[in-house]
Amino acid sequence: MTIFCSHCLRPLQAEMSHLPRRGKQAPGASRPFRSTKSASKARRDQINVELQALRSLLPISAQEKERLSYLHTMALVCLQLRGAQLFPPASAPPAGPALGTELLSLLPGFLLVLSASGKLVYISENVAQVLGLSMVELLARGDTVFDILDGGAREEVRKKLLLAREDPGREVTFVSEMCTSKAFRVQHGGNRAVAVRGRFTALHGPACPPPTAFLALCTPVARFPADGDAGSQDDVFQSTHLLDMTFTDVTESVTYHLGYRREQLMGHSWYSLLHPEDTERAAAQHRAV
């Protein structure tokens, strides 16, 4: 069929044959992205490969790596990155022997390292003996110390840490309930009160001013038979007093029970530690003695 121009009546078949045709897209040209099931699976597979690569670099046993979820893997990776920032391998002194499980078991509690903002940097493995939760399980709850504390104590702990950060080297102590496993709560009726005793320390490194980290020992306030031998010296504390019940001496294990250090109690009255409702009965017992 021939088509003629309406003005000059010339056939248009020849002219139309010279019009540029829409060519095919080059093999290497980009196409508009369209999400498909196969593309989503490819992305998930790529993420899995990257997570497996990160998991292989973590300084834990192969058995522990196999049990890590994606959340736990990322929590541990972030912990290692924060540790590398505060303790860069290039500026650190030659490392001594690692704290083994036998040495950690001799401690009355677990070790804790925080950044200046309260981020978790290190938790010793024996934390499971105190809280019933492993380091990995604690990290899954959050990346700051406030995430593993009882909600009512967070503001007070924040003030304590701020006070210690403004005066590096000054030791602070605070007592707070920490998160525990479900089995622990069922057995003992709730979370566990822990006395945290530590200080901010300036770290060696190229940065100026040098970064600081909070180094602390966390000891349980109340001891349970599962924590060690029933006859352990930490199960009780002993104290001596003047006739008015002012402390003249007390054993160091008082920290595990009352949350106070020995030197904090010297010169103070025993009555200052009692609940007001128990004062009258305590005074009667005191007079009887």
Short mmCIF file of C-alpha atoms in Angstrom, two decimals:
data_model
loop_
_atom_site.label_atom_id
_atom_site.label_comp_id
_atom_site.label_asym_id
_atom_site.label_seq_id
_atom_site.Cartn_x
_atom_site.Cartn_y
_atom_site.Cartn_z
CA MET A 1 0.00 0.00 0.00
CA THR A 2 1.34 3.41 -1.05
CA ILE A 3 0.66 6.53 0.99
CA PHE A 4 0.63 9.96 -0.74
CA CYS A 5 1.33 13.35 0.79
CA SER A 6 -1.85 15.41 1.18
CA HIS A 7 -0.08 18.58 -0.11
CA CYS A 8 2.19 17.53 -2.98
CA LEU A 9 0.61 14.14 -3.71
CA ARG A 10 4.06 12.49 -3.77
CA PRO A 11 4.29 8.91 -2.51
CA LEU A 12 5.70 8.66 1.00
CA GLN A 13 6.76 4.99 0.91
CA ALA A 14 10.36 5.79 -0.06
CA GLU A 15 10.72 8.59 2.49
CA MET A 16 9.33 6.40 5.28
CA SER A 17 11.78 3.67 4.41
CA HIS A 18 14.62 6.09 5.31
CA LEU A 19 13.25 7.01 8.76
CA PRO A 20 15.49 5.86 11.62
CA ARG A 21 14.30 2.66 13.15
CA ARG A 22 14.32 1.94 16.86
CA GLY A 23 17.31 -0.24 17.31
CA LYS A 24 17.76 -3.07 19.78
CA GLN A 25 19.36 -2.31 23.18
CA ALA A 26 23.02 -3.06 23.34
CA PRO A 27 23.90 -6.16 25.39
CA GLY A 28 26.00 -4.14 27.86
CA ALA A 29 23.54 -1.28 28.35
CA SER A 30 21.89 -0.87 31.76
CA ARG A 31 18.23 -1.68 32.08
CA PRO A 32 15.69 -0.25 34.50
CA PHE A 33 16.02 -2.14 37.83
CA ARG A 34 13.14 -4.41 38.65
CA SER A 35 13.11 -6.34 41.92
CA THR A 36 12.38 -10.02 41.46
CA LYS A 37 12.46 -13.07 43.67
CA SER A 38 15.73 -14.17 42.11
CA ALA A 39 17.28 -10.73 42.69
CA SER A 40 16.16 -10.72 46.34
CA LYS A 41 17.62 -14.18 46.84
CA ALA A 42 20.89 -13.07 45.27
CA ARG A 43 21.08 -10.14 47.69
CA ARG A 44 20.37 -12.40 50.67
CA ASP A 45 23.03 -14.82 49.53
CA GLN A 46 25.52 -11.97 49.24
CA ILE A 47 24.68 -10.76 52.75
CA ASN A 48 25.11 -14.31 54.07
CA VAL A 49 28.54 -14.55 52.46
CA GLU A 50 29.64 -11.24 54.00
CA LEU A 51 28.33 -12.24 57.45
CA GLN A 52 30.13 -15.57 57.22
CA ALA A 53 33.35 -13.71 56.39
CA LEU A 54 32.89 -11.42 59.42
CA ARG A 55 32.01 -14.37 61.64
CA SER A 56 35.20 -16.19 60.65
CA LEU A 57 37.28 -13.25 61.95
CA LEU A 58 35.77 -13.24 65.45
CA PRO A 59 38.12 -14.44 68.23
CA ILE A 60 35.81 -17.20 69.48
CA SER A 61 35.71 -20.96 69.04
CA ALA A 62 34.31 -22.57 65.90
CA GLN A 63 31.51 -24.14 67.94
CA GLU A 64 30.43 -20.74 69.23
CA LYS A 65 30.56 -19.27 65.73
CA GLU A 66 28.13 -21.91 64.47
CA ARG A 67 25.56 -20.88 67.08
CA LEU A 68 25.71 -17.17 66.29
CA SER A 69 22.66 -15.56 64.72
CA TYR A 70 22.92 -12.55 62.40
CA LEU A 71 22.10 -10.22 65.31
CA HIS A 72 24.73 -11.79 67.57
CA THR A 73 27.33 -11.69 64.80
CA MET A 74 26.84 -7.97 64.18
CA ALA A 75 26.85 -7.25 67.93
CA LEU A 76 30.20 -9.01 68.34
CA VAL A 77 31.65 -7.31 65.27
CA CYS A 78 30.69 -3.88 66.66
CA LEU A 79 32.24 -4.82 70.01
CA GLN A 80 35.51 -5.77 68.30
CA LEU A 81 35.54 -2.53 66.30
CA ARG A 82 35.07 -0.43 69.44
CA GLY A 83 37.86 -2.35 71.13
CA ALA A 84 40.17 -1.83 68.15
CA GLN A 85 39.50 1.92 68.24
CA LEU A 86 40.37 2.22 71.94
CA PHE A 87 43.18 -0.34 71.89
CA PRO A 88 44.72 -0.17 68.38
CA PRO A 89 47.09 -3.11 67.81
CA ALA A 90 49.84 -0.85 66.44
CA SER A 91 50.03 1.29 69.60
CA ALA A 92 49.37 -1.42 72.18
CA PRO A 93 52.24 -2.86 74.22
CA PRO A 94 53.21 -6.50 73.70
CA ALA A 95 50.29 -8.57 74.84
CA GLY A 96 50.69 -10.85 77.82
CA PRO A 97 48.98 -14.20 78.28
CA ALA A 98 45.22 -14.08 77.77
CA LEU A 99 42.97 -14.33 80.81
CA GLY A 100 42.14 -18.02 80.93
CA THR A 101 39.00 -19.53 82.36
CA GLU A 102 40.90 -20.73 85.46
CA LEU A 103 42.14 -17.22 86.22
CA LEU A 104 38.74 -15.66 85.59
CA SER A 105 37.10 -18.20 87.89
CA LEU A 106 39.25 -16.90 90.75
CA LEU A 107 37.81 -13.40 90.44
CA PRO A 108 34.87 -12.48 92.70
CA GLY A 109 33.05 -11.10 89.65
CA PHE A 110 33.46 -10.26 85.98
CA LEU A 111 35.46 -7.55 84.22
CA LEU A 112 33.82 -4.73 82.31
CA VAL A 113 35.29 -2.08 79.98
CA LEU A 114 33.23 0.87 78.70
CA SER A 115 33.93 3.71 76.31
CA ALA A 116 33.55 7.33 77.42
CA SER A 117 29.94 7.30 76.20
CA GLY A 118 29.04 4.09 78.05
CA LYS A 119 29.38 1.75 75.07
CA LEU A 120 30.35 -1.84 75.88
CA VAL A 121 33.93 -2.57 74.85
CA TYR A 122 34.74 -5.75 76.78
CA ILE A 123 32.95 -8.22 79.05
CA SER A 124 34.88 -11.15 80.47
CA GLU A 125 33.57 -14.62 79.72
CA ASN A 126 32.84 -15.47 83.36
CA VAL A 127 29.88 -13.07 83.26
CA ALA A 128 27.74 -16.17 82.67
CA GLN A 129 28.61 -17.40 86.18
CA VAL A 130 27.22 -14.18 87.67
CA LEU A 131 24.23 -13.32 85.46
CA GLY A 132 23.44 -16.61 83.74
CA LEU A 133 23.85 -14.87 80.37
CA SER A 134 26.84 -15.16 78.07
CA MET A 135 28.68 -12.16 76.68
CA VAL A 136 26.96 -12.68 73.32
CA GLU A 137 23.50 -12.84 74.90
CA LEU A 138 24.13 -9.60 76.80
CA LEU A 139 25.28 -7.84 73.63
CA ALA A 140 22.07 -8.87 71.90
CA ARG A 141 20.18 -6.69 74.42
CA GLY A 142 22.05 -3.53 73.40
CA ASP A 143 25.49 -2.03 72.97
CA THR A 144 25.62 0.19 76.08
CA VAL A 145 25.90 -0.59 79.77
CA PHE A 146 22.48 1.02 80.30
CA ASP A 147 20.88 -1.71 78.18
CA ILE A 148 21.90 -4.40 80.65
CA LEU A 149 20.89 -2.46 83.78
CA ASP A 150 17.57 -2.23 85.55
CA GLY A 151 15.63 0.70 84.10
CA GLY A 152 15.21 2.50 87.42
CA ALA A 153 18.96 2.76 88.03
CA ARG A 154 20.06 4.01 84.63
CA GLU A 155 19.93 7.72 85.41
CA GLU A 156 21.87 7.32 88.65
CA VAL A 157 24.51 5.22 86.90
CA ARG A 158 24.74 7.82 84.13
CA LYS A 159 25.50 10.51 86.73
CA LYS A 160 28.16 8.32 88.37
CA LEU A 161 29.89 7.67 85.06
CA LEU A 162 29.78 11.37 84.16
CA LEU A 163 31.35 12.23 87.51
CA ALA A 164 34.10 9.65 86.97
CA ARG A 165 34.74 10.81 83.39
CA GLU A 166 35.27 14.41 84.52
CA ASP A 167 37.92 13.24 86.98
CA PRO A 168 39.91 10.36 85.40
CA GLY A 169 41.51 8.13 88.00
CA ARG A 170 38.78 8.78 90.57
CA GLU A 171 37.19 5.51 91.64
CA VAL A 172 33.42 5.27 91.73
CA THR A 173 31.14 2.53 92.98
CA PHE A 174 27.48 1.95 92.25
CA VAL A 175 25.08 -0.92 92.82
CA SER A 176 22.41 -1.83 90.30
CA GLU A 177 20.38 -4.81 89.22
CA MET A 178 21.60 -6.32 85.95
CA CYS A 179 19.69 -8.40 83.44
CA THR A 180 19.80 -12.15 84.01
CA SER A 181 18.63 -15.26 82.22
CA LYS A 182 15.10 -16.56 82.60
CA ALA A 183 16.40 -19.63 84.45
CA PHE A 184 18.19 -17.38 86.95
CA ARG A 185 15.06 -15.29 87.56
CA VAL A 186 12.94 -18.40 88.08
CA GLN A 187 15.46 -19.87 90.52
CA HIS A 188 16.25 -16.71 92.50
CA GLY A 189 13.10 -14.62 92.00
CA GLY A 190 14.49 -11.72 89.98
CA ASN A 191 17.51 -10.04 88.47
CA ARG A 192 20.82 -9.80 90.30
CA ALA A 193 22.20 -6.81 92.20
CA VAL A 194 25.81 -6.17 91.20
CA ALA A 195 28.33 -3.75 92.71
CA VAL A 196 30.36 -2.05 89.98
CA ARG A 197 33.67 -0.56 91.11
CA GLY A 198 35.94 1.15 88.60
CA ARG A 199 37.51 4.30 87.18
CA PHE A 200 38.21 6.05 83.89
CA THR A 201 41.78 5.59 82.70
CA ALA A 202 43.61 7.47 79.93
CA LEU A 203 44.81 5.08 77.25
CA HIS A 204 48.11 5.23 75.41
CA GLY A 205 47.87 6.02 71.72
CA PRO A 206 48.57 8.54 68.96
CA ALA A 207 45.36 10.47 69.57
CA CYS A 208 45.59 13.80 71.40
CA PRO A 209 44.02 14.08 73.88
CA PRO A 210 44.22 10.33 74.54
CA PRO A 211 40.91 8.46 74.76
CA THR A 212 39.66 7.19 78.09
CA ALA A 213 37.97 3.93 79.05
CA PHE A 214 36.09 2.89 82.17
CA LEU A 215 37.67 -0.24 83.69
CA ALA A 216 35.59 -1.98 86.35
CA LEU A 217 35.14 -5.12 88.39
CA CYS A 218 31.51 -6.18 88.80
CA THR A 219 30.81 -8.33 91.87
CA PRO A 220 27.45 -9.74 92.97
CA VAL A 221 26.04 -8.19 96.12
CA ALA A 222 24.43 -11.44 97.30
CA ARG A 223 26.25 -14.74 96.98
CA PHE A 224 24.47 -17.97 96.07
CA PRO A 225 25.65 -21.54 96.65
CA ALA A 226 26.03 -21.99 92.90
CA ASP A 227 28.63 -19.21 92.84
CA GLY A 228 31.15 -21.26 94.80
CA ASP A 229 31.71 -23.23 97.97
CA ALA A 230 29.10 -22.72 100.65
CA GLY A 231 31.89 -22.05 103.13
CA SER A 232 33.44 -19.27 101.10
CA GLN A 233 34.64 -16.24 103.04
CA ASP A 234 32.44 -14.07 100.79
CA ASP A 235 29.22 -15.60 102.13
CA VAL A 236 29.41 -13.42 105.28
CA PHE A 237 31.21 -10.32 106.47
CA GLN A 238 32.47 -9.52 109.94
CA SER A 239 32.65 -6.11 111.61
CA THR A 240 33.73 -4.57 114.91
CA HIS A 241 32.15 -1.51 116.55
CA LEU A 242 32.41 0.96 119.37
CA LEU A 243 29.72 0.93 122.06
CA ASP A 244 27.59 3.31 119.95
CA MET A 245 27.85 0.85 117.01
CA THR A 246 30.28 3.01 115.03
CA PHE A 247 32.32 0.88 112.64
CA THR A 248 35.96 0.42 113.63
CA ASP A 249 36.71 -2.44 111.22
CA VAL A 250 34.95 -4.61 108.66
CA THR A 251 36.06 -7.31 106.23
CA GLU A 252 36.41 -6.54 102.52
CA SER A 253 33.58 -8.94 101.64
CA VAL A 254 31.12 -6.32 102.90
CA THR A 255 31.13 -4.92 99.35
CA TYR A 256 29.36 -8.05 98.06
CA HIS A 257 26.53 -7.65 100.58
CA LEU A 258 26.05 -3.92 101.17
CA GLY A 259 27.72 -2.35 98.14
CA TYR A 260 30.01 -0.20 100.32
CA ARG A 261 33.77 -0.40 100.46
CA ARG A 262 35.48 -0.96 103.80
CA GLU A 263 36.88 2.57 104.00
CA GLN A 264 33.47 4.09 103.29
CA LEU A 265 32.02 2.54 106.46
CA MET A 266 34.79 3.49 108.87
CA GLY A 267 33.55 6.07 111.40
CA HIS A 268 29.89 5.63 110.39
CA SER A 269 27.18 4.20 112.60
CA TRP A 270 25.65 0.81 112.00
CA TYR A 271 22.25 2.43 112.53
CA SER A 272 22.70 4.53 109.36
CA LEU A 273 22.41 1.34 107.31
CA LEU A 274 19.13 0.19 108.84
CA HIS A 275 15.63 0.71 107.53
CA PRO A 276 13.73 3.21 109.75
CA GLU A 277 11.11 0.59 110.62
CA ASP A 278 13.83 -1.72 112.00
CA THR A 279 15.61 0.91 114.11
CA GLU A 280 13.56 0.41 117.29
CA ARG A 281 13.94 -3.36 117.29
CA ALA A 282 17.70 -3.06 116.53
CA ALA A 283 18.12 -0.61 119.42
CA ALA A 284 16.40 -3.06 121.77
CA GLN A 285 18.78 -5.83 120.69
CA HIS A 286 21.70 -3.42 121.09
CA ARG A 287 20.70 -2.58 124.68
CA ALA A 288 20.31 -6.28 125.45
CA VAL A 289 23.88 -6.94 124.31
#
